[in-house]
CSV table of C-alpha atoms in Angstrom, one decimal:
chain,number,residue,atom,x,y,z
A,1,MET,CA,72.0,100.3,15.9
A,2,SER,CA,70.2,99.9,12.6
A,3,GLY,CA,69.3,96.2,13.1
A,4,PRO,CA,70.0,93.1,15.1
A,5,THR,CA,73.6,92.0,15.5
A,6,LEU,CA,74.5,88.7,13.9
A,7,LEU,CA,76.7,86.1,15.7
A,8,ASP,CA,79.4,86.6,13.0
A,9,ALA,CA,79.7,90.3,14.0
A,10,VAL,CA,80.2,89.3,17.7
A,11,LEU,CA,82.9,86.8,16.7
A,12,ALA,CA,84.7,89.5,14.7
A,13,ALA,CA,84.7,91.7,17.8
A,14,PHE,CA,86.1,88.8,19.9
A,15,GLY,CA,89.0,88.3,17.4
A,16,ASP,CA,91.1,85.2,16.7
A,17,THR,CA,93.0,85.4,20.0
A,18,VAL,CA,89.8,84.9,22.0
A,19,VAL,CA,87.9,82.3,19.9
A,20,ARG,CA,89.3,78.8,19.8
A,21,ALA,CA,86.5,77.0,18.0
A,22,VAL,CA,82.8,77.4,16.9
A,23,ARG,CA,80.5,74.4,16.7
A,24,PRO,CA,79.0,73.7,14.4
A,25,SER,CA,81.7,75.1,12.2
A,26,SER,CA,79.1,76.0,9.5
A,27,GLY,CA,75.5,76.6,10.0
A,28,PRO,CA,73.1,79.4,11.1
A,29,ASN,CA,74.2,82.9,11.8
A,30,PRO,CA,71.6,83.9,14.4
A,31,ALA,CA,70.7,87.4,15.4
A,32,ILE,CA,71.8,88.4,19.0
A,33,THR,CA,69.4,90.5,20.9
A,34,GLY,CA,71.1,90.5,24.3
A,35,VAL,CA,74.0,89.2,26.4
A,36,ALA,CA,73.7,87.3,29.6
A,37,LEU,CA,76.2,85.9,32.1
A,38,LEU,CA,74.6,82.7,33.4
A,39,GLU,CA,75.6,79.7,35.6
A,40,PRO,CA,74.3,76.1,35.3
A,41,GLY,CA,70.6,76.1,36.3
A,42,ASP,CA,70.0,79.8,35.3
A,43,ARG,CA,67.4,80.3,32.6
A,44,ALA,CA,68.2,82.0,29.3
A,45,GLU,CA,65.9,84.4,27.3
A,46,PRO,CA,65.1,84.2,23.6
A,47,GLY,CA,67.8,85.7,21.4
A,48,GLN,CA,70.4,85.9,24.1
A,49,LEU,CA,74.1,85.2,23.7
A,50,VAL,CA,74.7,83.1,26.8
A,51,LEU,CA,78.1,83.4,28.5
A,52,ALA,CA,78.3,80.1,30.5
A,53,ILE,CA,80.3,80.8,33.6
A,54,GLY,CA,81.7,77.7,35.3
A,55,ALA,CA,80.3,75.2,32.7
A,56,ARG,CA,82.6,72.7,31.1
A,57,GLY,CA,82.2,69.3,29.5
A,58,GLU,CA,78.9,67.7,30.3
A,59,GLN,CA,77.7,70.8,32.2
A,60,ALA,CA,78.3,72.9,29.0
A,61,LEU,CA,76.4,70.4,26.9
A,62,ALA,CA,73.5,70.5,29.4
A,63,MET,CA,73.5,74.3,29.3
A,64,ALA,CA,73.5,74.3,25.6
A,65,ALA,CA,70.4,72.1,25.6
A,66,ASP,CA,68.6,74.3,28.1
A,67,ALA,CA,69.6,77.4,26.2
A,68,ALA,CA,68.3,76.0,23.0
A,69,ARG,CA,65.0,75.1,24.5
A,70,ALA,CA,64.7,78.6,25.9
A,71,GLY,CA,65.3,80.1,22.4
A,72,ALA,CA,68.8,81.5,23.1
A,73,ALA,CA,70.8,82.4,20.0
A,74,ALA,CA,74.2,80.9,21.0
A,75,LEU,CA,76.4,79.8,23.9
A,76,VAL,CA,80.0,80.8,24.9
A,77,VAL,CA,82.0,78.4,27.0
A,78,LYS,CA,85.6,77.9,28.1
A,79,GLY,CA,87.3,74.6,27.5
A,80,PRO,CA,88.0,72.3,24.5
A,81,ALA,CA,85.5,71.7,21.7
A,82,THR,CA,84.5,68.1,22.5
A,83,GLY,CA,81.4,65.9,22.6
A,84,PRO,CA,78.4,65.6,20.3
A,85,GLU,CA,77.2,68.4,18.1
A,86,PRO,CA,75.4,71.0,20.2
A,87,PRO,CA,71.7,72.0,19.4
A,88,LEU,CA,72.7,75.7,19.0
A,89,PRO,CA,76.0,77.5,18.0
A,90,VAL,CA,78.6,77.1,20.8
A,91,VAL,CA,81.7,79.4,20.8
A,92,HIS,CA,84.7,77.9,22.7
A,93,ILE,CA,87.0,80.6,24.0
A,94,ASP,CA,90.5,80.7,25.4
A,95,ASP,CA,90.8,79.8,29.1
A,96,GLY,CA,93.0,82.8,29.8
A,97,VAL,CA,90.4,85.4,28.8
A,98,ARG,CA,88.4,87.0,31.6
A,99,TRP,CA,84.6,86.7,31.5
A,100,ASP,CA,84.2,90.5,32.0
A,101,GLN,CA,86.3,91.1,28.9
A,102,VAL,CA,84.2,88.7,26.9
A,103,GLU,CA,81.0,90.3,28.2
A,104,MET,CA,82.4,93.8,27.3
A,105,LEU,CA,83.3,92.8,23.7
A,106,ALA,CA,79.9,91.1,23.3
A,107,ARG,CA,77.9,94.0,24.7
A,108,THR,CA,79.7,96.6,22.7
A,109,ALA,CA,79.1,94.6,19.5
A,110,VAL,CA,75.4,94.0,20.4
A,111,GLU,CA,74.4,97.2,22.3
A,112,GLY,CA,77.0,99.7,21.2
A,113,SER,CA,78.1,100.6,24.8
A,114,TRP,CA,78.8,99.0,28.1
A,115,SER,CA,77.5,101.7,30.3
A,116,ASP,CA,76.4,105.3,30.2
A,117,ASP,CA,78.0,105.9,33.6
A,118,ALA,CA,81.7,105.7,32.6
A,119,SER,CA,84.3,107.6,34.4
A,120,VAL,CA,86.3,107.8,31.2
A,121,THR,CA,84.0,109.4,28.7
A,122,GLY,CA,85.4,107.9,25.5
A,123,LEU,CA,88.0,108.5,22.8
A,124,PRO,CA,88.2,112.3,23.0
A,125,ALA,CA,89.0,112.1,26.8
A,126,LEU,CA,91.6,109.4,26.0
A,127,ALA,CA,93.2,111.6,23.4
A,128,GLU,CA,93.4,114.5,25.8
A,129,THR,CA,94.9,112.2,28.5
A,130,VAL,CA,97.5,110.8,26.2
A,131,ALA,CA,98.4,114.3,24.9
A,132,THR,CA,99.0,115.4,28.5
A,133,LEU,CA,101.0,112.4,29.5
A,134,VAL,CA,103.2,112.1,26.4
A,135,GLY,CA,103.6,115.8,25.6
A,136,GLY,CA,102.3,116.2,22.1
A,137,LEU,CA,99.2,116.5,19.9
A,138,VAL,CA,97.2,113.3,19.6
A,139,THR,CA,95.0,112.0,16.8
A,140,ILE,CA,93.1,108.7,17.0
A,141,GLU,CA,92.2,107.2,13.6
A,142,ASP,CA,90.2,104.2,12.6
A,143,ALA,CA,91.4,101.4,10.3
A,144,ALA,CA,90.5,103.5,7.2
A,145,HIS,CA,92.6,106.5,8.6
A,146,GLN,CA,89.5,108.5,9.4
A,147,VAL,CA,89.8,110.7,12.4
A,148,VAL,CA,87.6,109.6,15.3
A,149,ALA,CA,89.1,111.8,18.1
A,150,TYR,CA,91.9,114.3,18.7
A,151,SER,CA,93.3,116.4,21.5
A,152,HIS,CA,93.1,120.1,21.7
A,153,THR,CA,95.1,121.8,19.0
A,154,GLY,CA,97.1,125.0,19.5
A,155,ASP,CA,99.6,126.9,17.4
A,156,ASP,CA,102.1,123.9,17.4
A,157,ALA,CA,100.1,121.9,14.9
A,158,ASP,CA,102.0,121.1,11.7
A,159,TRP,CA,100.5,121.0,8.2
A,160,VAL,CA,99.7,117.3,8.4
A,161,ARG,CA,97.8,117.6,11.6
A,162,ARG,CA,95.8,120.6,10.4
A,163,GLU,CA,94.9,118.9,7.2
A,164,THR,CA,94.0,115.7,9.0
A,165,ILE,CA,91.6,117.4,11.4
A,166,MET,CA,90.1,119.7,8.7
A,167,GLY,CA,89.6,116.8,6.3
A,168,ARG,CA,88.9,114.2,9.1
A,169,ARG,CA,91.5,112.0,7.3
A,170,CYS,CA,95.2,111.7,7.1
A,171,PRO,CA,96.2,113.6,3.9
A,172,LEU,CA,97.2,111.4,0.9
A,173,PRO,CA,100.8,112.7,0.5
A,174,TYR,CA,101.6,111.7,4.1
A,175,ARG,CA,99.8,108.4,3.8
A,176,ASP,CA,101.8,107.6,0.7
A,177,HIS,CA,105.0,108.5,2.5
A,178,LEU,CA,104.1,106.3,5.5
A,179,ARG,CA,103.2,103.4,3.3
A,180,GLU,CA,106.6,103.7,1.4
A,181,GLN,CA,108.4,103.7,4.8
A,182,GLY,CA,106.5,100.6,5.8
A,183,VAL,CA,105.0,102.3,8.8
A,184,PHE,CA,101.5,100.8,8.4
A,185,ARG,CA,103.0,97.3,8.3
A,186,ARG,CA,104.9,98.0,11.5
A,187,LEU,CA,101.7,99.1,13.4
A,188,TRP,CA,100.8,95.4,14.0
A,189,PRO,CA,101.0,94.0,16.6
A,190,PRO,CA,99.8,97.1,18.4
A,191,ASP,CA,102.2,97.0,21.3
A,192,GLU,CA,105.0,98.2,19.0
A,193,VAL,CA,105.4,102.0,19.4
A,194,ILE,CA,107.0,103.4,16.2
A,195,ALA,CA,109.1,106.6,16.0
A,196,ILE,CA,108.5,108.4,12.7
A,197,PRO,CA,111.1,111.0,11.6
A,198,ALA,CA,110.1,114.4,10.5
A,199,HIS,CA,109.4,115.0,6.8
A,200,PRO,CA,109.9,118.8,6.3
A,201,ALA,CA,109.1,118.6,2.6
A,202,ILE,CA,105.5,117.6,3.4
A,203,GLY,CA,105.2,119.7,6.6
A,204,ALA,CA,105.3,116.8,9.0
A,205,ASN,CA,107.0,117.0,12.4
A,206,LYS,CA,108.3,113.8,13.9
A,207,ARG,CA,105.7,111.5,15.4
A,208,LEU,CA,105.1,108.5,17.6
A,209,ALA,CA,102.4,105.9,16.6
A,210,VAL,CA,100.9,102.8,17.9
A,211,GLY,CA,98.3,100.4,16.4
A,212,VAL,CA,94.9,99.6,17.9
A,213,GLN,CA,93.7,96.0,17.5
A,214,ALA,CA,91.1,93.6,18.9
A,215,GLY,CA,92.5,90.1,18.6
A,216,SER,CA,93.8,90.0,15.0
A,217,ARG,CA,91.4,92.6,13.8
A,218,PRO,CA,92.9,96.1,13.2
A,219,LEU,CA,90.8,98.9,14.6
A,220,GLY,CA,92.9,101.9,14.0
A,221,SER,CA,95.9,103.8,15.4
A,222,ILE,CA,97.1,106.5,17.7
A,223,TRP,CA,99.4,109.3,16.6
A,224,VAL,CA,101.3,111.9,18.6
A,225,GLN,CA,102.8,114.9,16.8
A,226,HIS,CA,106.0,116.4,18.3
A,227,THR,CA,105.6,120.1,19.3
A,228,GLY,CA,109.2,121.0,20.0
A,229,THR,CA,109.5,119.8,23.6
A,230,PRO,CA,110.7,116.2,24.2
A,231,PHE,CA,108.2,113.5,24.6
A,232,SER,CA,107.9,112.1,28.1
A,233,ALA,CA,110.3,109.4,29.2
A,234,ASP,CA,107.5,106.9,29.5
A,235,ALA,CA,105.8,107.8,26.2
A,236,ALA,CA,106.0,104.3,24.9
A,237,GLU,CA,104.4,102.8,28.0
A,238,VAL,CA,101.6,105.4,27.9
A,239,LEU,CA,100.9,104.7,24.2
A,240,ARG,CA,100.8,100.9,24.8
A,241,GLY,CA,98.2,101.4,27.6
A,242,ALA,CA,96.2,103.9,25.5
A,243,SER,CA,96.2,101.3,22.6
A,244,ARG,CA,94.6,98.7,24.9
A,245,LEU,CA,92.0,101.2,26.2
A,246,ALA,CA,91.2,102.5,22.7
A,247,ALA,CA,90.6,98.9,21.5
A,248,LEU,CA,87.9,98.5,24.1
A,249,ARG,CA,86.2,101.7,23.0
A,250,MET,CA,86.6,101.4,19.2
A,251,ALA,CA,85.0,97.9,19.3
A,252,ALA,CA,81.7,99.8,19.8
A,253,PRO,CA,79.9,102.0,17.3
A,254,GLY,CA,80.7,105.6,18.1
A,255,GLY,CA,83.8,104.7,20.1
A,256,ASN,CA,82.2,105.0,23.5
A,257,ALA,CA,82.8,101.6,25.1
A,258,THR,CA,84.2,102.0,28.6
A,259,MET,CA,86.8,100.2,30.5
A,260,ALA,CA,86.8,96.4,30.6
A,261,VAL,CA,85.4,96.3,34.2
A,262,PRO,CA,82.2,98.1,34.9
A,263,PRO,CA,82.4,100.6,37.7
A,264,ASP,CA,79.9,98.7,39.8
A,265,PHE,CA,82.0,95.5,39.5
A,266,ALA,CA,85.2,97.2,40.8
A,267,TYR,CA,83.3,99.2,43.4
A,268,GLY,CA,81.6,95.9,44.6
A,269,LEU,CA,85.0,94.2,44.9
A,270,LEU,CA,86.4,97.2,46.9
A,271,THR,CA,83.5,97.6,49.3
A,272,GLY,CA,82.3,94.0,49.6
A,273,ARG,CA,78.7,95.2,49.1
A,274,VAL,CA,78.2,92.5,46.4
A,275,ASP,CA,78.9,88.8,46.9
A,276,SER,CA,82.7,88.6,46.3
A,277,GLU,CA,82.6,85.0,45.0
A,278,LEU,CA,80.0,85.9,42.4
A,279,LEU,CA,82.0,89.0,41.3
A,280,ALA,CA,85.1,86.9,41.1
A,281,ARG,CA,83.5,84.4,38.8
A,282,GLN,CA,82.1,87.2,36.6
A,283,LEU,CA,85.6,88.6,36.3
A,284,GLY,CA,87.2,85.3,35.6
A,285,LEU,CA,89.0,85.2,39.0
A,286,ASP,CA,89.4,82.4,41.4
A,287,ALA,CA,87.8,83.5,44.7
A,288,HIS,CA,91.1,82.5,46.4
A,289,THR,CA,93.2,84.7,44.2
A,290,PRO,CA,95.6,86.9,46.3
A,291,MET,CA,95.0,90.6,45.7
A,292,SER,CA,97.0,93.7,46.3
A,293,VAL,CA,95.1,97.0,47.0
A,294,ALA,CA,96.4,100.5,46.8
A,295,ALA,CA,94.8,103.9,47.5
A,296,VAL,CA,95.8,107.1,45.9
A,297,ASP,CA,95.0,110.5,47.4
A,298,LEU,CA,95.6,113.6,45.3
A,299,HIS,CA,95.8,115.8,48.4
A,300,ASP,CA,94.1,118.4,46.2
A,301,PRO,CA,94.5,121.9,47.6
A,302,GLU,CA,91.9,123.2,45.2
A,303,PRO,CA,89.0,124.7,47.4
A,304,ASP,CA,86.4,124.5,44.7
A,305,SER,CA,84.5,121.2,44.8
A,306,ALA,CA,83.9,121.1,41.0
A,307,ALA,CA,87.6,121.5,40.4
A,308,LYS,CA,88.3,118.7,42.8
A,309,GLU,CA,85.8,116.5,41.0
A,310,LEU,CA,87.5,117.3,37.7
A,311,HIS,CA,90.9,116.4,39.1
A,312,LEU,CA,89.6,113.1,40.5
A,313,THR,CA,88.1,112.2,37.1
A,314,GLN,CA,91.4,113.1,35.4
A,315,ALA,CA,93.3,111.1,37.9
A,316,LEU,CA,91.2,108.0,37.1
A,317,ASP,CA,91.8,108.6,33.4
A,318,VAL,CA,95.6,108.8,33.9
A,319,ALA,CA,95.5,105.7,36.2
A,320,SER,CA,93.5,103.8,33.6
A,321,VAL,CA,96.1,104.4,30.9
A,322,TYR,CA,99.0,103.5,33.2
A,323,ALA,CA,97.1,100.4,34.5
A,324,ALA,CA,96.4,99.2,30.9
A,325,ALA,CA,100.1,99.5,30.1
A,326,TYR,CA,101.1,97.7,33.3
A,327,ARG,CA,98.9,94.6,32.9
A,328,HIS,CA,95.4,93.6,31.7
A,329,ASP,CA,93.8,92.8,35.1
A,330,VAL,CA,94.1,96.0,37.2
A,331,TYR,CA,90.7,97.0,38.6
A,332,LEU,CA,90.1,100.7,39.3
A,333,THR,CA,87.4,102.6,41.0
A,334,ARG,CA,86.9,105.6,43.2
A,335,ALA,CA,85.5,105.9,46.7
A,336,CYS,CA,85.4,108.7,49.2
A,337,GLY,CA,87.5,111.0,47.2
A,338,LEU,CA,90.3,108.5,46.6
A,339,VAL,CA,91.3,106.3,43.6
A,340,TYR,CA,91.7,102.6,44.5
A,341,LEU,CA,93.5,100.0,42.5
A,342,MET,CA,93.2,96.2,42.9
A,343,VAL,CA,95.8,94.0,41.4
A,344,PRO,CA,95.7,90.2,41.5
A,345,GLY,CA,98.9,88.6,42.9
A,346,ASP,CA,101.2,89.0,45.8
A,347,GLY,CA,102.1,92.6,45.2
A,348,ASP,CA,105.5,92.0,43.6
A,349,GLY,CA,106.4,95.1,41.5
A,350,VAL,CA,103.2,97.0,42.3
A,351,GLY,CA,105.1,99.5,44.5
A,352,ASP,CA,107.5,100.5,41.7
A,353,TRP,CA,104.6,100.8,39.2
A,354,LEU,CA,102.7,103.0,41.7
A,355,GLY,CA,105.7,105.3,41.8
A,356,GLY,CA,105.5,106.0,38.1
A,357,LEU,CA,101.8,106.6,38.4
A,358,VAL,CA,102.1,109.0,41.3
A,359,ALA,CA,104.9,110.9,39.5
A,360,ALA,CA,102.6,111.2,36.4
A,361,LEU,CA,99.8,112.5,38.6
A,362,ARG,CA,102.0,115.0,40.4
A,363,GLN,CA,103.4,116.3,37.1
A,364,ASN,CA,100.2,116.5,35.1
A,365,LEU,CA,97.6,117.5,37.8
A,366,GLY,CA,99.9,119.6,39.9
A,367,THR,CA,98.8,118.0,43.2
A,368,PRO,CA,101.0,116.3,45.8
A,369,ALA,CA,99.5,112.9,45.0
A,370,GLN,CA,100.4,110.1,47.3
A,371,ALA,CA,99.8,106.3,47.2
A,372,ALA,CA,99.5,103.7,50.0
A,373,LEU,CA,99.9,100.0,49.5
A,374,ALA,CA,98.2,97.5,51.8
A,375,ASP,CA,99.4,94.0,52.6
A,376,PRO,CA,98.3,91.5,50.0
A,377,VAL,CA,95.2,89.6,51.0
A,378,PRO,CA,94.8,85.9,50.3
A,379,LYS,CA,91.4,86.0,48.7
A,380,VAL,CA,89.0,88.4,46.9
A,381,ALA,CA,86.6,88.5,49.9
A,382,GLU,CA,89.3,90.3,52.0
A,383,ILE,CA,89.7,93.2,49.6
A,384,PRO,CA,87.5,95.5,51.8
A,385,ALA,CA,89.9,94.9,54.7
A,386,ALA,CA,92.9,95.8,52.5
A,387,LYS,CA,91.0,99.0,51.4
A,388,GLU,CA,90.7,100.1,55.0
A,389,GLN,CA,94.3,99.3,55.7
A,390,ALA,CA,95.5,101.4,52.7
A,391,TYR,CA,93.2,104.2,53.8
A,392,GLN,CA,94.8,104.1,57.3
A,393,VAL,CA,98.3,104.2,55.8
A,394,LEU,CA,97.3,107.4,54.0
A,395,LEU,CA,96.1,108.9,57.2
A,396,ALA,CA,99.3,108.0,58.9
A,397,VAL,CA,101.6,109.6,56.3
A,398,ALA,CA,99.5,112.6,55.2
A,399,GLY,CA,101.8,115.5,54.6
A,400,SER,CA,105.0,113.4,54.6
A,401,GLY,CA,105.6,113.9,50.9
A,402,GLU,CA,106.5,110.3,50.3
A,403,PRO,CA,105.1,109.3,46.9
A,404,VAL,CA,104.4,105.6,47.7
A,405,VAL,CA,104.2,104.2,51.2
A,406,PRO,CA,103.8,100.5,51.8
A,407,ILE,CA,102.2,99.4,55.0
A,408,GLY,CA,105.5,97.9,56.2
A,409,ALA,CA,106.9,101.4,56.5
A,410,VAL,CA,104.2,102.5,59.0
A,411,ARG,CA,103.1,99.3,60.5
A,412,SER,CA,104.4,100.1,64.0
A,413,LYS,CA,102.7,103.5,63.9
A,414,LEU,CA,99.3,101.9,62.9
A,415,LEU,CA,99.6,99.2,65.6
A,416,LEU,CA,100.5,101.8,68.2
A,417,ARG,CA,97.4,103.9,67.2
A,418,GLU,CA,95.2,100.8,67.6
A,419,ALA,CA,96.7,100.1,71.1
A,420,LEU,CA,96.3,103.7,72.1
A,421,ASP,CA,92.7,103.7,70.9
A,422,ALA,CA,92.1,100.7,73.1
A,423,LEU,CA,93.9,102.2,76.1
A,424,ALA,CA,92.0,105.4,75.9
A,425,ALA,CA,89.0,103.7,77.3
A,426,VAL,CA,90.8,102.5,80.4
A,427,PRO,CA,89.5,104.4,83.5
A,428,GLY,CA,92.0,106.5,85.3
A,429,LEU,CA,94.7,106.1,82.7
A,430,ARG,CA,95.0,109.8,82.1
A,431,GLY,CA,96.3,111.8,85.0
A,432,ALA,CA,99.8,112.9,85.9
A,433,ALA,CA,101.0,114.0,82.5
A,434,ASP,CA,97.8,116.0,82.0
A,435,ALA,CA,98.9,118.3,84.8
A,436,LEU,CA,101.9,119.5,82.9
A,437,SER,CA,102.1,122.8,80.9
A,438,PRO,CA,102.7,122.4,77.2
A,439,GLU,CA,106.4,123.4,77.6
A,440,LEU,CA,106.9,120.8,80.4
A,441,ALA,CA,105.0,118.1,78.4
A,442,LYS,CA,107.2,118.8,75.3
A,443,SER,CA,110.3,118.5,77.5
A,444,LEU,CA,109.2,115.3,79.1
A,445,ARG,CA,108.4,113.8,75.6
A,446,ALA,CA,111.9,114.8,74.3
A,447,HIS,CA,113.5,113.3,77.4
A,448,LEU,CA,111.6,110.0,77.1
A,449,ASP,CA,112.2,109.8,73.3
A,450,ALA,CA,116.0,110.2,74.0
A,451,PHE,CA,115.9,107.4,76.5
A,452,GLY,CA,117.0,109.7,79.3
A,453,ASP,CA,119.9,111.2,77.4
A,454,VAL,CA,119.8,114.8,78.7
A,455,GLY,CA,122.3,116.1,76.1
A,456,ALA,CA,120.4,114.6,73.1
A,457,ALA,CA,117.0,115.8,74.4
A,458,ALA,CA,118.3,119.3,75.1
A,459,ALA,CA,119.7,119.5,71.6
A,460,ALA,CA,116.3,118.4,70.2
A,461,LEU,CA,114.6,121.1,72.2
A,462,HIS,CA,117.3,123.7,71.4
A,463,VAL,CA,117.9,124.5,75.1
A,464,HIS,CA,120.8,124.2,77.4
A,465,PRO,CA,121.1,120.8,79.2
A,466,ASN,CA,120.8,122.6,82.6
A,467,THR,CA,117.6,124.2,81.5
A,468,LEU,CA,116.2,120.7,80.7
A,469,ARG,CA,117.4,119.4,84.1
A,470,TYR,CA,115.5,122.2,85.8
A,471,ARG,CA,112.4,121.3,83.8
A,472,LEU,CA,112.7,117.7,84.7
A,473,ARG,CA,112.7,118.6,88.4
A,474,ARG,CA,109.7,120.8,87.9
A,475,ILE,CA,107.9,117.9,86.1
A,476,LYS,CA,108.4,115.7,89.2
A,477,GLU,CA,107.2,118.5,91.5
A,478,VAL,CA,104.1,119.3,89.4
A,479,SER,CA,103.0,115.7,88.4
A,480,GLY,CA,104.7,113.4,90.8
A,481,ILE,CA,106.2,111.3,88.0
A,482,ASP,CA,109.3,109.5,89.1
A,483,LEU,CA,111.5,109.3,86.0
A,484,ASP,CA,113.7,106.7,87.7
A,485,ASP,CA,110.8,104.2,87.8
A,486,PRO,CA,110.5,102.4,84.4
A,487,ASP,CA,106.7,101.7,84.9
A,488,GLN,CA,106.1,105.4,85.5
A,489,ARG,CA,108.1,106.3,82.4
A,490,LEU,CA,106.1,103.9,80.3
A,491,LEU,CA,102.8,105.2,81.7
A,492,ALA,CA,103.9,108.8,81.1
A,493,MET,CA,104.7,108.1,77.5
A,494,ILE,CA,101.3,106.5,77.0
A,495,GLN,CA,99.6,109.5,78.5
A,496,LEU,CA,101.6,111.9,76.3
A,497,ARG,CA,100.7,109.9,73.2
A,498,LEU,CA,97.0,109.9,74.1
A,499,ALA,CA,97.2,113.7,74.4
A,500,ASP,CA,98.6,114.0,70.8
């Protein structure tokens, strides 16, 4: 950046929906040299914008005094603007805004980027993702209608798109047409997705458009040109999610701000490698917030590791767009070749949303993606346990083809696996069934699964009932298992399961 960022510029990045009051209402406009998330008792550095986590009322006033003595530039707190005039500028923000969102907006205004290690590389990657998901040619423009990113262009580009990309700006005749139709007025608020009819006289195919906005501040817009094939059924949902992600990136010079939650934060939540209560406070979560955790496996058949890595990155891009459309507080990260999603709440509706995400991944990446949903956990600290549970569900259903599998669908299978793992260590448990040939073991398993119904078991084996009866006699001769004894039947079943 060319010079220090002034407090007014940070407030503009926050927007009116975040900021509730600034005290004093008039006065200095200090230069911000850095951003710090601090708690009561932490020491600020000169020039910092201090985000005061957990400080309200008298604690906030005390932090303001301490920050002023340390030379901090300003303080950001949640809660009403009350009490005596503070010794440095204090920004009061809405209680419903997460601290990680505030930090992201502040850092992008001050530093120009959240992180250089983003899984989603910026607006060009977003444009390509939206083009793939919606089925069209995407252009992202700033508030002055200047092009800041666009998707790959083929032979389907109309005159307006070609002129827009070549001139880096929407051509004047089409801008005048859109203005006459009231399209620009309808782009705000940004969640409204607008369908714009074709205008053959200008050389414009039909389009979809959505505004991009930070608070009440317009940042730009996203446009999708029709190419002759229908837009996807969930095009509006995708564009709403893309608008929210674009707002995070366009708030920073160069359009490279990353997702609202740094990868380290989300990974820390998932793995428990960082103090969960500290992370929860930084994300604006109560440590006792219930959380739902899902794991997504692409089941990528691609043998090349570089191609697998590309698919995984693309999957995270797609999931980011769908997550932003779904709600504002979905936390995403990747671990061990899987994509994990963490959603505050009791899991209501998450399974249906995951179904749409998996369908999009299957269609656009060409892999048999599959998602597993763990039981909701009662607090943030138990997210790692839910991660392991979701992973175990994926192992249990691999190859089944089911798009989304909640743990309730395979709970008995997982519990049985745990019981068998424990029983495997019992001395002498293996024995009689191990003496059977594969054909006799398969016949015994079918007989036990059919609760002794010879006809049903024979049908499952595709043999005559008399053939099965002969095999059952041989089983007793070879192994000594008495199938009339319920204890021996149970033991035989356990032995067969252990042999799987």
